[in-house]
């Protein structure tokens, strides 16, 4: 089997052998590590930084100490070390760690968008609409996700502007601490979620968590409000999807009854009813009605 493969792919086998030979050669060749050299004491160097005596150029500022004496410990090789300050004088994260936190938040952004915004309700209603019409892949998932994302930004724009005004700008100006920033940023989101959340869903998670004495919205912890908001969004989305299904089910029933009366038992009713459902949806300007009334449910 190997011989047949080599005969059929002689050129490929030669290239692979050449690559393996070069890799082994590179590994076995001795490598020269450029040592450190102190240039602060002077020296004769050319324009490129090479010593005129012919020796290799220095790569770092100072030679690394061997930690045998106190002087070596006091003056380590700064070029080979990384120093990160995790808190400044005001109790805030340093610039490097702030970048790490921001990158982490960007990674978690899809989850936050799905769980704490209007994204879930809109996307589920869009899928119900496509399933009710009967078109399997039209519009495709990418289009539905794009419409849902922009509608989410449109609905959440007042909340985003409020977070920017009350939390982000004061934090960047150094007027508030990080804890105050998170508290102020969560307040608009909590207000939005609470307006869309059913009271019984909040009570459900309060009972599960065995939290008592909650009389105001501010007393509801985030670990209770967020899952309660998700359940309420799912319930509302399924109710809207059921209402969208009703006119299309009527068309399916009419087409199925007509085919049964004509004796066309072997013809699938969905094949005939789908063009009529698409026609009804277009004549009624369905996308305008669905998206317009869906957005209005958040106001």
GROMACS .gro file of C-alpha atoms in nm:
model
  299
    1UNK     CA    1   0.000   0.000   0.000
    2UNK     CA    2   0.282   0.243   0.089
    3UNK     CA    3   0.471   0.158  -0.229
    4UNK     CA    4   0.164   0.225  -0.444
    5UNK     CA    5   0.110   0.560  -0.272
    6UNK     CA    6   0.476   0.659  -0.334
    7UNK     CA    7   0.451   0.560  -0.701
    8UNK     CA    8   0.135   0.766  -0.753
    9UNK     CA    9   0.264   1.071  -0.562
   10UNK     CA   10   0.634   1.084  -0.634
   11UNK     CA   11   0.646   1.466  -0.630
   12UNK     CA   12   0.460   1.491  -0.297
   13UNK     CA   13   0.685   1.227  -0.140
   14UNK     CA   14   0.994   1.417  -0.249
   15UNK     CA   15   0.865   1.741  -0.099
   16UNK     CA   16   0.783   1.569   0.230
   17UNK     CA   17   1.130   1.414   0.248
   18UNK     CA   18   1.292   1.753   0.181
   19UNK     CA   19   1.084   1.918   0.455
   20UNK     CA   20   1.173   1.644   0.707
   21UNK     CA   21   1.542   1.673   0.620
   22UNK     CA   22   1.541   2.050   0.666
   23UNK     CA   23   1.358   2.017   0.999
   24UNK     CA   24   1.610   1.768   1.133
   25UNK     CA   25   1.895   1.985   1.008
   26UNK     CA   26   1.758   2.295   1.181
   27UNK     CA   27   1.711   2.106   1.507
   28UNK     CA   28   2.063   1.962   1.504
   29UNK     CA   29   2.243   2.284   1.408
   30UNK     CA   30   2.404   2.460   1.703
   31UNK     CA   31   2.237   2.789   1.799
   32UNK     CA   32   2.424   3.087   1.937
   33UNK     CA   33   2.256   3.277   2.221
   34UNK     CA   34   2.359   3.640   2.230
   35UNK     CA   35   2.482   3.731   2.574
   36UNK     CA   36   2.400   4.052   2.755
   37UNK     CA   37   2.644   4.337   2.764
   38UNK     CA   38   2.645   4.663   2.954
   39UNK     CA   39   2.676   4.957   2.714
   40UNK     CA   40   2.658   5.222   2.978
   41UNK     CA   41   3.036   5.202   3.035
   42UNK     CA   42   3.110   5.303   2.680
   43UNK     CA   43   3.251   5.100   2.393
   44UNK     CA   44   3.332   5.119   2.025
   45UNK     CA   45   3.019   5.037   1.823
   46UNK     CA   46   2.921   5.104   1.462
   47UNK     CA   47   2.596   5.260   1.338
   48UNK     CA   48   2.406   4.928   1.355
   49UNK     CA   49   2.510   4.865   1.715
   50UNK     CA   50   2.770   4.597   1.642
   51UNK     CA   51   3.103   4.609   1.829
   52UNK     CA   52   3.391   4.699   1.603
   53UNK     CA   53   3.597   4.424   1.757
   54UNK     CA   54   3.386   4.162   1.577
   55UNK     CA   55   3.197   4.013   1.870
   56UNK     CA   56   2.822   3.956   1.869
   57UNK     CA   57   2.595   4.249   1.959
   58UNK     CA   58   2.427   4.277   2.296
   59UNK     CA   59   2.056   4.188   2.316
   60UNK     CA   60   1.958   4.325   2.659
   61UNK     CA   61   2.068   4.609   2.879
   62UNK     CA   62   2.226   4.424   3.169
   63UNK     CA   63   2.344   4.076   3.239
   64UNK     CA   64   2.113   3.870   3.455
   65UNK     CA   65   2.237   3.814   3.808
   66UNK     CA   66   2.294   3.471   3.958
   67UNK     CA   67   2.131   3.563   4.295
   68UNK     CA   68   2.447   3.474   4.487
   69UNK     CA   69   2.501   3.818   4.631
   70UNK     CA   70   2.276   4.092   4.760
   71UNK     CA   71   2.361   4.317   4.466
   72UNK     CA   72   2.239   4.056   4.219
   73UNK     CA   73   1.906   4.030   4.398
   74UNK     CA   74   1.863   4.408   4.414
   75UNK     CA   75   1.938   4.457   4.046
   76UNK     CA   76   1.770   4.183   3.842
   77UNK     CA   77   1.767   4.181   3.466
   78UNK     CA   78   1.472   4.410   3.393
   79UNK     CA   79   1.458   4.310   3.027
   80UNK     CA   80   1.369   3.951   3.110
   81UNK     CA   81   1.098   4.019   3.370
   82UNK     CA   82   0.730   4.120   3.361
   83UNK     CA   83   0.586   4.341   3.631
   84UNK     CA   84   0.208   4.383   3.669
   85UNK     CA   85   0.051   4.606   3.931
   86UNK     CA   86  -0.299   4.482   4.003
   87UNK     CA   87  -0.419   4.777   4.213
   88UNK     CA   88  -0.333   5.143   4.220
   89UNK     CA   89  -0.362   5.391   4.506
   90UNK     CA   90  -0.741   5.427   4.462
   91UNK     CA   91  -0.819   5.056   4.464
   92UNK     CA   92  -0.870   5.029   4.086
   93UNK     CA   93  -0.720   4.774   3.850
   94UNK     CA   94  -0.411   4.872   3.658
   95UNK     CA   95  -0.413   4.930   3.284
   96UNK     CA   96  -0.284   4.582   3.192
   97UNK     CA   97  -0.542   4.401   3.401
   98UNK     CA   98  -0.816   4.631   3.278
   99UNK     CA   99  -0.735   4.520   2.924
  100UNK     CA  100  -0.759   4.155   3.036
  101UNK     CA  101  -1.096   4.223   3.200
  102UNK     CA  102  -1.225   4.398   2.886
  103UNK     CA  103  -1.117   4.107   2.664
  104UNK     CA  104  -1.292   3.866   2.902
  105UNK     CA  105  -1.611   4.073   2.885
  106UNK     CA  106  -1.591   4.073   2.506
  107UNK     CA  107  -1.570   3.693   2.516
  108UNK     CA  108  -1.877   3.677   2.742
  109UNK     CA  109  -2.065   3.944   2.546
  110UNK     CA  110  -2.278   3.697   2.341
  111UNK     CA  111  -2.399   3.532   2.662
  112UNK     CA  112  -2.478   3.867   2.822
  113UNK     CA  113  -2.664   3.983   2.510
  114UNK     CA  114  -2.876   3.668   2.504
  115UNK     CA  115  -2.959   3.661   2.876
  116UNK     CA  116  -3.006   4.028   2.963
  117UNK     CA  117  -3.155   4.192   2.653
  118UNK     CA  118  -3.448   4.152   2.414
  119UNK     CA  119  -3.248   3.917   2.190
  120UNK     CA  120  -3.415   3.592   2.301
  121UNK     CA  121  -3.775   3.702   2.246
  122UNK     CA  122  -3.707   3.846   1.902
  123UNK     CA  123  -3.513   3.545   1.776
  124UNK     CA  124  -3.774   3.292   1.893
  125UNK     CA  125  -4.059   3.490   1.734
  126UNK     CA  126  -3.862   3.509   1.407
  127UNK     CA  127  -3.816   3.131   1.403
  128UNK     CA  128  -4.187   3.078   1.479
  129UNK     CA  129  -4.275   3.306   1.188
  130UNK     CA  130  -4.054   3.114   0.947
  131UNK     CA  131  -4.191   2.779   1.066
  132UNK     CA  132  -4.552   2.900   1.037
  133UNK     CA  133  -4.502   3.010   0.677
  134UNK     CA  134  -4.349   2.673   0.596
  135UNK     CA  135  -4.028   2.791   0.433
  136UNK     CA  136  -3.751   2.579   0.579
  137UNK     CA  137  -3.448   2.798   0.509
  138UNK     CA  138  -3.595   3.128   0.389
  139UNK     CA  139  -3.494   3.361   0.538
  140UNK     CA  140  -3.173   3.180   0.644
  141UNK     CA  141  -3.044   3.175   1.000
  142UNK     CA  142  -2.777   3.436   0.928
  143UNK     CA  143  -3.042   3.685   0.815
  144UNK     CA  144  -3.260   3.618   1.119
  145UNK     CA  145  -2.965   3.661   1.353
  146UNK     CA  146  -2.867   3.986   1.181
  147UNK     CA  147  -3.219   4.129   1.205
  148UNK     CA  148  -3.245   4.018   1.567
  149UNK     CA  149  -2.911   4.175   1.659
  150UNK     CA  150  -2.996   4.514   1.507
  151UNK     CA  151  -3.345   4.513   1.659
  152UNK     CA  152  -3.182   4.437   1.995
  153UNK     CA  153  -2.951   4.737   1.959
  154UNK     CA  154  -3.250   4.950   1.860
  155UNK     CA  155  -3.456   4.843   2.163
  156UNK     CA  156  -3.164   4.858   2.408
  157UNK     CA  157  -3.027   5.193   2.285
  158UNK     CA  158  -3.189   5.395   2.570
  159UNK     CA  159  -3.039   5.153   2.823
  160UNK     CA  160  -2.697   5.168   2.656
  161UNK     CA  161  -2.705   5.549   2.649
  162UNK     CA  162  -2.800   5.559   3.016
  163UNK     CA  163  -2.514   5.326   3.108
  164UNK     CA  164  -2.273   5.539   2.908
  165UNK     CA  165  -2.391   5.862   3.073
  166UNK     CA  166  -2.425   5.749   3.434
  167UNK     CA  167  -2.152   5.484   3.461
  168UNK     CA  168  -1.892   5.471   3.183
  169UNK     CA  169  -1.811   5.839   3.139
  170UNK     CA  170  -1.776   5.913   3.515
  171UNK     CA  171  -1.558   5.604   3.553
  172UNK     CA  172  -1.328   5.708   3.269
  173UNK     CA  173  -1.307   6.055   3.420
  174UNK     CA  174  -1.198   5.903   3.752
  175UNK     CA  175  -1.502   6.034   3.941
  176UNK     CA  176  -1.625   5.694   4.062
  177UNK     CA  177  -1.464   5.366   4.162
  178UNK     CA  178  -1.502   5.034   3.986
  179UNK     CA  179  -1.761   4.903   4.232
  180UNK     CA  180  -1.972   5.213   4.175
  181UNK     CA  181  -1.927   5.167   3.800
  182UNK     CA  182  -2.066   4.812   3.810
  183UNK     CA  183  -2.356   4.916   4.032
  184UNK     CA  184  -2.451   5.208   3.810
  185UNK     CA  185  -2.414   4.997   3.494
  186UNK     CA  186  -2.643   4.726   3.631
  187UNK     CA  187  -2.921   4.962   3.741
  188UNK     CA  188  -3.055   5.037   3.387
  189UNK     CA  189  -3.033   4.669   3.291
  190UNK     CA  190  -3.212   4.564   3.609
  191UNK     CA  191  -3.487   4.819   3.546
  192UNK     CA  192  -3.532   4.692   3.189
  193UNK     CA  193  -3.541   4.327   3.295
  194UNK     CA  194  -3.780   4.385   3.582
  195UNK     CA  195  -4.036   4.556   3.354
  196UNK     CA  196  -4.040   4.249   3.129
  197UNK     CA  197  -4.041   3.992   3.412
  198UNK     CA  198  -4.350   3.831   3.562
  199UNK     CA  199  -4.384   3.856   3.938
  200UNK     CA  200  -4.453   3.485   3.975
  201UNK     CA  201  -4.124   3.402   3.801
  202UNK     CA  202  -3.935   3.620   4.049
  203UNK     CA  203  -4.118   3.457   4.340
  204UNK     CA  204  -4.033   3.114   4.198
  205UNK     CA  205  -3.657   3.172   4.213
  206UNK     CA  206  -3.683   3.353   4.545
  207UNK     CA  207  -3.850   3.043   4.688
  208UNK     CA  208  -3.588   2.813   4.532
  209UNK     CA  209  -3.304   3.026   4.673
  210UNK     CA  210  -3.491   3.057   5.006
  211UNK     CA  211  -3.458   3.435   5.007
  212UNK     CA  212  -3.710   3.615   5.225
  213UNK     CA  213  -3.787   3.974   5.311
  214UNK     CA  214  -3.774   4.105   4.953
  215UNK     CA  215  -4.012   4.401   4.928
  216UNK     CA  216  -3.845   4.625   4.668
  217UNK     CA  217  -3.683   4.581   4.330
  218UNK     CA  218  -3.341   4.677   4.465
  219UNK     CA  219  -3.358   4.387   4.710
  220UNK     CA  220  -3.383   4.128   4.429
  221UNK     CA  221  -3.034   3.981   4.362
  222UNK     CA  222  -2.910   3.943   4.008
  223UNK     CA  223  -2.893   3.564   4.037
  224UNK     CA  224  -3.272   3.568   4.084
  225UNK     CA  225  -3.370   3.845   3.843
  226UNK     CA  226  -3.177   3.717   3.539
  227UNK     CA  227  -3.323   3.360   3.524
  228UNK     CA  228  -3.670   3.497   3.605
  229UNK     CA  229  -3.632   3.739   3.314
  230UNK     CA  230  -3.529   3.453   3.083
  231UNK     CA  231  -3.835   3.243   3.174
  232UNK     CA  232  -4.065   3.541   3.122
  233UNK     CA  233  -3.908   3.608   2.783
  234UNK     CA  234  -3.958   3.247   2.675
  235UNK     CA  235  -4.323   3.254   2.784
  236UNK     CA  236  -4.392   3.580   2.600
  237UNK     CA  237  -4.214   3.460   2.285
  238UNK     CA  238  -4.415   3.137   2.274
  239UNK     CA  239  -4.743   3.325   2.320
  240UNK     CA  240  -4.660   3.555   2.030
  241UNK     CA  241  -4.554   3.255   1.820
  242UNK     CA  242  -4.888   3.083   1.887
  243UNK     CA  243  -5.078   3.393   1.773
  244UNK     CA  244  -4.870   3.404   1.454
  245UNK     CA  245  -4.942   3.038   1.384
  246UNK     CA  246  -5.324   3.074   1.390
  247UNK     CA  247  -5.392   3.225   1.042
  248UNK     CA  248  -5.149   2.986   0.876
  249UNK     CA  249  -5.310   2.685   1.046
  250UNK     CA  250  -5.644   2.797   0.901
  251UNK     CA  251  -5.493   2.796   0.551
  252UNK     CA  252  -5.352   2.445   0.608
  253UNK     CA  253  -5.693   2.319   0.724
  254UNK     CA  254  -5.872   2.469   0.422
  255UNK     CA  255  -5.622   2.324   0.177
  256UNK     CA  256  -5.630   1.981   0.346
  257UNK     CA  257  -6.012   1.972   0.343
  258UNK     CA  258  -6.017   2.072  -0.025
  259UNK     CA  259  -5.771   1.801  -0.121
  260UNK     CA  260  -5.966   1.541   0.078
  261UNK     CA  261  -6.293   1.635  -0.095
  262UNK     CA  262  -6.125   1.609  -0.436
  263UNK     CA  263  -5.986   1.266  -0.354
  264UNK     CA  264  -5.624   1.375  -0.380
  265UNK     CA  265  -5.511   1.168  -0.082
  266UNK     CA  266  -5.149   1.126  -0.189
  267UNK     CA  267  -5.074   1.494  -0.244
  268UNK     CA  268  -4.917   1.657   0.065
  269UNK     CA  269  -5.128   1.954   0.180
  270UNK     CA  270  -4.818   2.155   0.272
  271UNK     CA  271  -4.703   2.154  -0.090
  272UNK     CA  272  -5.019   2.337  -0.194
  273UNK     CA  273  -5.067   2.551   0.115
  274UNK     CA  274  -4.716   2.701   0.131
  275UNK     CA  275  -4.758   2.930  -0.175
  276UNK     CA  276  -5.089   3.056  -0.036
  277UNK     CA  277  -4.930   3.124   0.304
  278UNK     CA  278  -4.645   3.315   0.142
  279UNK     CA  279  -4.896   3.512  -0.064
  280UNK     CA  280  -5.103   3.596   0.245
  281UNK     CA  281  -4.791   3.702   0.434
  282UNK     CA  282  -4.678   3.930   0.152
  283UNK     CA  283  -5.021   4.087   0.093
  284UNK     CA  284  -5.066   4.156   0.465
  285UNK     CA  285  -4.714   4.307   0.485
  286UNK     CA  286  -4.631   4.043   0.743
  287UNK     CA  287  -4.277   4.150   0.828
  288UNK     CA  288  -4.393   4.501   0.905
  289UNK     CA  289  -4.672   4.372   1.130
  290UNK     CA  290  -4.461   4.110   1.307
  291UNK     CA  291  -4.152   4.323   1.369
  292UNK     CA  292  -4.347   4.641   1.446
  293UNK     CA  293  -4.572   4.481   1.705
  294UNK     CA  294  -4.286   4.276   1.845
  295UNK     CA  295  -4.079   4.589   1.911
  296UNK     CA  296  -4.380   4.759   2.069
  297UNK     CA  297  -4.408   4.483   2.329
  298UNK     CA  298  -4.095   4.623   2.498
  299UNK     CA  299  -4.240   4.972   2.542
   0.00000   0.00000   0.00000
